[in-house]
mmCIF file of C-alpha atoms in Angstrom:
data_model
loop_
_atom_site.group_PDB
_atom_site.id
_atom_site.type_symbol
_atom_site.label_atom_id
_atom_site.label_comp_id
_atom_site.label_asym_id
_atom_site.label_seq_id
_atom_site.Cartn_x
_atom_site.Cartn_y
_atom_site.Cartn_z
ATOM 1 C CA MET A 1046 142.706 137.201 95.377
ATOM 2 C CA VAL A 1047 144.448 134.657 93.180
ATOM 3 C CA GLY A 1048 147.736 135.786 94.734
ATOM 4 C CA PHE A 1049 146.476 134.641 98.138
ATOM 5 C CA LEU A 1050 144.409 131.638 97.096
ATOM 6 C CA GLU A 1051 145.344 128.770 94.841
ATOM 7 C CA ASP A 1052 142.688 128.394 92.171
ATOM 8 C CA ILE A 1053 141.677 124.748 92.477
ATOM 9 C CA GLN A 1054 138.459 122.878 91.895
ATOM 10 C CA ILE A 1055 136.030 122.672 94.791
ATOM 11 C CA GLU A 1056 135.643 118.941 94.144
ATOM 12 C CA ASP A 1057 139.359 118.468 94.928
ATOM 13 C CA LEU A 1058 139.130 119.930 98.436
ATOM 14 C CA SER A 1059 139.581 117.550 101.371
ATOM 15 C CA ILE A 1060 136.624 119.174 103.176
ATOM 16 C CA PRO A 1061 133.234 119.706 101.472
ATOM 17 C CA PHE A 1062 132.757 123.383 100.595
ATOM 18 C CA THR A 1063 129.802 125.471 99.453
ATOM 19 C CA ALA A 1064 129.837 129.187 98.750
ATOM 20 C CA VAL A 1065 126.528 131.040 98.745
ATOM 21 C CA ALA A 1066 125.788 133.840 96.300
ATOM 22 C CA THR A 1067 122.714 135.749 95.125
ATOM 23 C CA ASN A 1068 121.547 135.740 91.509
ATOM 24 C CA ILE A 1069 120.220 139.250 90.849
ATOM 25 C CA VAL A 1070 118.604 138.066 87.603
ATOM 26 C CA THR A 1071 116.358 135.420 89.184
ATOM 27 C CA LYS A 1072 116.507 136.980 92.686
ATOM 28 C CA LYS A 1073 117.365 133.566 94.144
ATOM 29 C CA GLU A 1074 120.054 132.090 96.361
ATOM 30 C CA VAL A 1075 122.759 130.109 94.539
ATOM 31 C CA TRP A 1076 124.908 127.370 96.102
ATOM 32 C CA LEU A 1077 128.330 126.974 94.487
ATOM 33 C CA ASN A 1078 129.821 123.574 95.396
ATOM 34 C CA THR A 1079 131.542 122.606 92.134
ATOM 35 C CA GLY A 1080 133.988 124.285 89.791
ATOM 36 C CA SER A 1081 136.561 126.985 90.519
ATOM 37 C CA LEU A 1082 137.126 127.737 94.207
ATOM 38 C CA PHE A 1083 138.337 131.240 93.356
ATOM 39 C CA ASP A 1084 135.246 132.049 91.283
ATOM 40 C CA ALA A 1085 132.921 130.715 93.989
ATOM 41 C CA ILE A 1086 134.526 132.820 96.724
ATOM 42 C CA ARG A 1087 134.722 135.852 94.454
ATOM 43 C CA ALA A 1088 130.989 135.629 93.742
ATOM 44 C CA SER A 1089 130.021 135.069 97.370
ATOM 45 C CA VAL A 1090 131.831 138.215 98.572
ATOM 46 C CA SER A 1091 130.672 140.587 95.818
ATOM 47 C CA LEU A 1092 129.111 143.145 98.134
ATOM 48 C CA PRO A 1093 127.118 145.732 96.133
ATOM 49 C CA LEU A 1094 128.916 149.076 95.656
ATOM 50 C CA PHE A 1095 132.211 147.582 96.846
ATOM 51 C CA PHE A 1096 132.860 144.741 94.368
ATOM 52 C CA THR A 1097 131.585 144.130 90.865
ATOM 53 C CA PRO A 1098 129.148 141.248 90.264
ATOM 54 C CA VAL A 1099 130.385 137.944 88.833
ATOM 55 C CA ILE A 1100 129.034 136.457 85.619
ATOM 56 C CA HIS A 1101 128.346 132.736 86.084
ATOM 57 C CA GLY A 1102 126.727 131.259 82.985
ATOM 58 C CA GLU A 1103 123.495 133.215 82.576
ATOM 59 C CA ALA A 1104 123.541 134.333 86.205
ATOM 60 C CA ILE A 1105 124.840 137.603 87.624
ATOM 61 C CA LEU A 1106 126.043 136.875 91.146
ATOM 62 C CA ILE A 1107 126.590 139.119 94.154
ATOM 63 C CA ASP A 1108 127.150 138.559 97.888
ATOM 64 C CA GLY A 1109 125.046 135.690 99.243
ATOM 65 C CA GLY A 1110 124.369 137.738 102.375
ATOM 66 C CA VAL A 1111 121.817 139.758 100.436
ATOM 67 C CA LEU A 1112 119.424 136.831 100.858
ATOM 68 C CA ASN A 1113 121.129 134.602 103.428
ATOM 69 C CA PRO A 1114 123.875 135.930 105.732
ATOM 70 C CA VAL A 1115 123.941 132.701 107.806
ATOM 71 C CA PRO A 1116 123.638 129.873 105.242
ATOM 72 C CA ILE A 1117 122.962 126.767 107.323
ATOM 73 C CA ALA A 1118 120.776 124.897 104.846
ATOM 74 C CA PRO A 1119 123.700 123.953 102.526
ATOM 75 C CA THR A 1120 125.030 121.702 105.325
ATOM 76 C CA PHE A 1121 121.900 119.569 105.528
ATOM 77 C CA ASN A 1122 123.250 116.944 103.121
ATOM 78 C CA ASP A 1123 126.690 116.819 104.747
ATOM 79 C CA ASN A 1124 127.583 113.759 106.800
ATOM 80 C CA THR A 1125 128.456 115.695 109.964
ATOM 81 C CA ASP A 1126 127.639 115.290 113.640
ATOM 82 C CA VAL A 1127 127.577 118.977 114.598
ATOM 83 C CA THR A 1128 126.563 122.131 112.748
ATOM 84 C CA ILE A 1129 128.400 125.303 113.761
ATOM 85 C CA ALA A 1130 127.109 128.671 112.548
ATOM 86 C CA VAL A 1131 128.993 131.966 112.780
ATOM 87 C CA ASN A 1132 126.570 134.866 113.000
ATOM 88 C CA LEU A 1133 128.254 138.153 112.063
ATOM 89 C CA GLY A 1134 125.098 140.133 112.820
ATOM 90 C CA ALA A 1135 125.062 139.867 116.600
ATOM 91 C CA PRO A 1136 124.164 142.953 118.700
ATOM 92 C CA PRO A 1137 126.925 145.595 118.686
ATOM 93 C CA LEU A 1138 129.492 145.869 121.450
ATOM 94 C CA LYS A 1139 129.782 149.091 123.429
ATOM 95 C CA LYS A 1140 133.558 148.910 123.094
ATOM 96 C CA THR A 1141 135.177 147.529 119.974
ATOM 97 C CA PRO A 1142 138.760 146.442 119.245
ATOM 98 C CA GLU A 1143 140.919 149.478 118.560
ATOM 99 C CA SER A 1144 142.593 150.059 115.223
ATOM 100 C CA ASN A 1145 145.431 152.395 114.316
ATOM 101 C CA THR A 1146 144.386 152.621 110.676
ATOM 102 C CA THR A 1147 141.404 154.434 109.224
ATOM 103 C CA ILE A 1148 139.908 153.940 105.786
ATOM 104 C CA ASP A 1149 139.064 157.103 103.873
ATOM 105 C CA THR A 1150 136.024 156.223 101.801
ATOM 106 C CA ALA A 1151 135.188 159.887 101.119
ATOM 107 C CA THR A 1152 137.751 159.938 98.306
ATOM 108 C CA SER A 1153 135.720 157.249 96.534
ATOM 109 C CA ILE A 1154 132.856 159.646 95.894
ATOM 110 C CA GLY A 1155 133.067 160.936 92.341
ATOM 111 C CA LYS A 1156 132.030 164.178 90.715
ATOM 112 C CA PHE A 1157 128.450 163.018 90.155
ATOM 113 C CA GLN A 1158 127.940 162.199 93.830
ATOM 114 C CA HIS A 1159 129.528 165.534 94.760
ATOM 115 C CA GLU A 1160 127.032 167.402 92.579
ATOM 116 C CA ILE A 1161 124.131 165.550 94.212
ATOM 117 C CA LYS A 1162 125.508 166.461 97.625
ATOM 118 C CA LYS A 1163 125.686 170.145 96.640
ATOM 119 C CA PHE A 1164 122.113 169.987 95.327
ATOM 120 C CA LEU A 1165 120.815 168.571 98.613
ATOM 121 C CA GLU A 1166 122.671 171.183 100.635
ATOM 122 C CA ASN A 1167 121.558 174.086 98.450
ATOM 123 C CA ASN A 1168 117.936 172.996 98.709
ATOM 124 C CA ASN A 1169 118.020 172.576 102.481
ATOM 125 C CA LEU A 1170 117.509 168.825 102.249
ATOM 126 C CA THR A 1171 120.408 168.319 104.654
ATOM 127 C CA SER A 1172 121.588 170.527 107.484
ATOM 128 C CA PRO A 1173 125.231 171.334 108.375
ATOM 129 C CA ASP A 1174 124.909 169.642 111.759
ATOM 130 C CA SER A 1175 123.124 166.555 110.446
ATOM 131 C CA PRO A 1176 124.718 163.166 111.326
ATOM 132 C CA ILE A 1177 124.318 162.288 107.653
ATOM 133 C CA LYS A 1178 127.024 164.835 106.827
ATOM 134 C CA LYS A 1179 129.580 162.630 108.570
ATOM 135 C CA LEU A 1180 128.821 159.557 106.451
ATOM 136 C CA SER A 1181 130.089 158.849 102.946
ATOM 137 C CA MET A 1182 127.926 157.176 100.334
ATOM 138 C CA TYR A 1183 129.712 153.892 100.952
ATOM 139 C CA GLU A 1184 129.304 154.138 104.711
ATOM 140 C CA VAL A 1185 125.549 154.677 104.339
ATOM 141 C CA ALA A 1186 125.315 151.673 101.998
ATOM 142 C CA ASP A 1187 127.428 149.573 104.371
ATOM 143 C CA ARG A 1188 125.234 150.398 107.357
ATOM 144 C CA ALA A 1189 122.050 149.772 105.394
ATOM 145 C CA PHE A 1190 123.363 146.388 104.252
ATOM 146 C CA ASP A 1191 124.463 145.570 107.798
ATOM 147 C CA THR A 1192 121.004 146.396 109.163
ATOM 148 C CA MET A 1193 119.340 144.223 106.542
ATOM 149 C CA GLN A 1194 121.687 141.302 107.158
ATOM 150 C CA SER A 1195 121.177 141.379 110.926
ATOM 151 C CA THR A 1196 117.421 141.068 110.512
ATOM 152 C CA ILE A 1197 117.648 138.254 107.960
ATOM 153 C CA ALA A 1198 120.230 136.410 110.076
ATOM 154 C CA ARG A 1199 117.870 136.275 113.048
ATOM 155 C CA GLN A 1200 115.131 134.846 110.835
ATOM 156 C CA LYS A 1201 117.398 132.223 109.255
ATOM 157 C CA ILE A 1202 118.766 131.025 112.604
ATOM 158 C CA ALA A 1203 115.254 130.799 114.020
ATOM 159 C CA ALA A 1204 114.167 128.727 111.006
ATOM 160 C CA TYR A 1205 117.289 126.526 110.857
ATOM 161 C CA PRO A 1206 118.866 126.489 114.337
ATOM 162 C CA PRO A 1207 122.457 125.178 114.340
ATOM 163 C CA ASP A 1208 123.902 122.951 117.040
ATOM 164 C CA ILE A 1209 126.356 125.698 117.984
ATOM 165 C CA GLU A 1210 126.064 129.398 117.209
ATOM 166 C CA ILE A 1211 129.092 131.677 117.520
ATOM 167 C CA GLU A 1212 127.976 135.294 117.661
ATOM 168 C CA ILE A 1213 130.215 138.087 116.395
ATOM 169 C CA ALA A 1214 129.076 141.637 117.166
ATOM 170 C CA ARG A 1215 128.373 143.481 113.945
ATOM 171 C CA ASN A 1216 130.453 146.527 114.911
ATOM 172 C CA VAL A 1217 133.779 144.830 115.690
ATOM 173 C CA CYS A 1218 134.995 145.302 112.125
ATOM 174 C CA GLY A 1219 133.927 147.407 109.159
ATOM 175 C CA THR A 1220 133.625 146.146 105.596
ATOM 176 C CA LEU A 1221 136.743 147.998 104.424
ATOM 177 C CA GLU A 1222 138.901 147.449 107.506
ATOM 178 C CA PHE A 1223 141.173 144.873 105.889
ATOM 179 C CA ASN A 1224 143.970 146.063 108.176
ATOM 180 C CA LYS A 1225 142.221 144.320 111.089
ATOM 181 C CA ALA A 1226 142.448 140.792 109.608
ATOM 182 C CA ALA A 1227 144.891 139.387 112.175
ATOM 183 C CA GLU A 1228 142.976 141.040 115.002
ATOM 184 C CA MET A 1229 139.658 139.594 113.807
ATOM 185 C CA ILE A 1230 141.119 136.083 113.388
ATOM 186 C CA ALA A 1231 142.308 136.187 117.006
ATOM 187 C CA PHE A 1232 138.944 137.571 118.085
ATOM 188 C CA GLY A 1233 137.165 134.725 116.267
ATOM 189 C CA TYR A 1234 139.332 132.107 117.950
ATOM 190 C CA LYS A 1235 138.463 133.514 121.371
ATOM 191 C CA LYS A 1236 134.727 133.537 120.579
ATOM 192 C CA ALA A 1237 134.876 129.942 119.323
ATOM 193 C CA GLN A 1238 136.778 128.780 122.410
ATOM 194 C CA ALA A 1239 134.224 130.485 124.649
ATOM 195 C CA ALA A 1240 131.343 128.843 122.780
ATOM 196 C CA PHE A 1241 132.823 125.351 123.123
ATOM 197 C CA ALA A 1242 133.763 125.952 126.759
ATOM 198 C CA ALA A 1243 130.152 126.913 127.499
ATOM 199 C CA ILE A 1244 128.937 123.647 125.934
ATOM 200 C CA ASP A 1245 131.453 121.572 127.933
ATOM 201 C CA GLU A 1246 130.338 123.307 131.129
ATOM 202 C CA ALA A 1247 126.657 122.732 130.361
ATOM 203 C CA GLU A 1248 127.247 119.050 129.701
ATOM 204 C CA GLY A 1249 129.169 118.739 132.975
#
């Protein structure tokens, strides 16, 4: 990530910034608004099973979405007129943006996971035609995490409603689909423009 992001201090940014992570030692949400920008982002995106946790003092930090996928509260002390929240857990679309690249996560399953899979099959705990057979360990974890985040996001937005909420359907991009970055940036721009256009229309 350092190759794509200059490692500067958060205090030196022209716009206030806070990254949200989860401390798995204290089981609490952590707001990172000072120190290394790289370390703060690295901690806030440490999705379990996909990225290793980050050691921060005595804390062990993972993705902030474990506890708060739509962190609005960190903006309460900011001197801003409008709060905009981007909710990545919106209801899924029936048709999603197409991609020409697929990510093979099955190769990530090691020998130990393969032995467990054989044990389940040999003991009739899974059937050949089961939908589970089509999912890798990482895909199951990703979907479980996605389900959890969607539920928490709804609760957080209900508790701390933003001025503007931009909803992104949770199935438009998978966790490992890095090849869709440009497509998702364009998609986000369109959603933001639509959200602001709706506000302008409502205000007449």
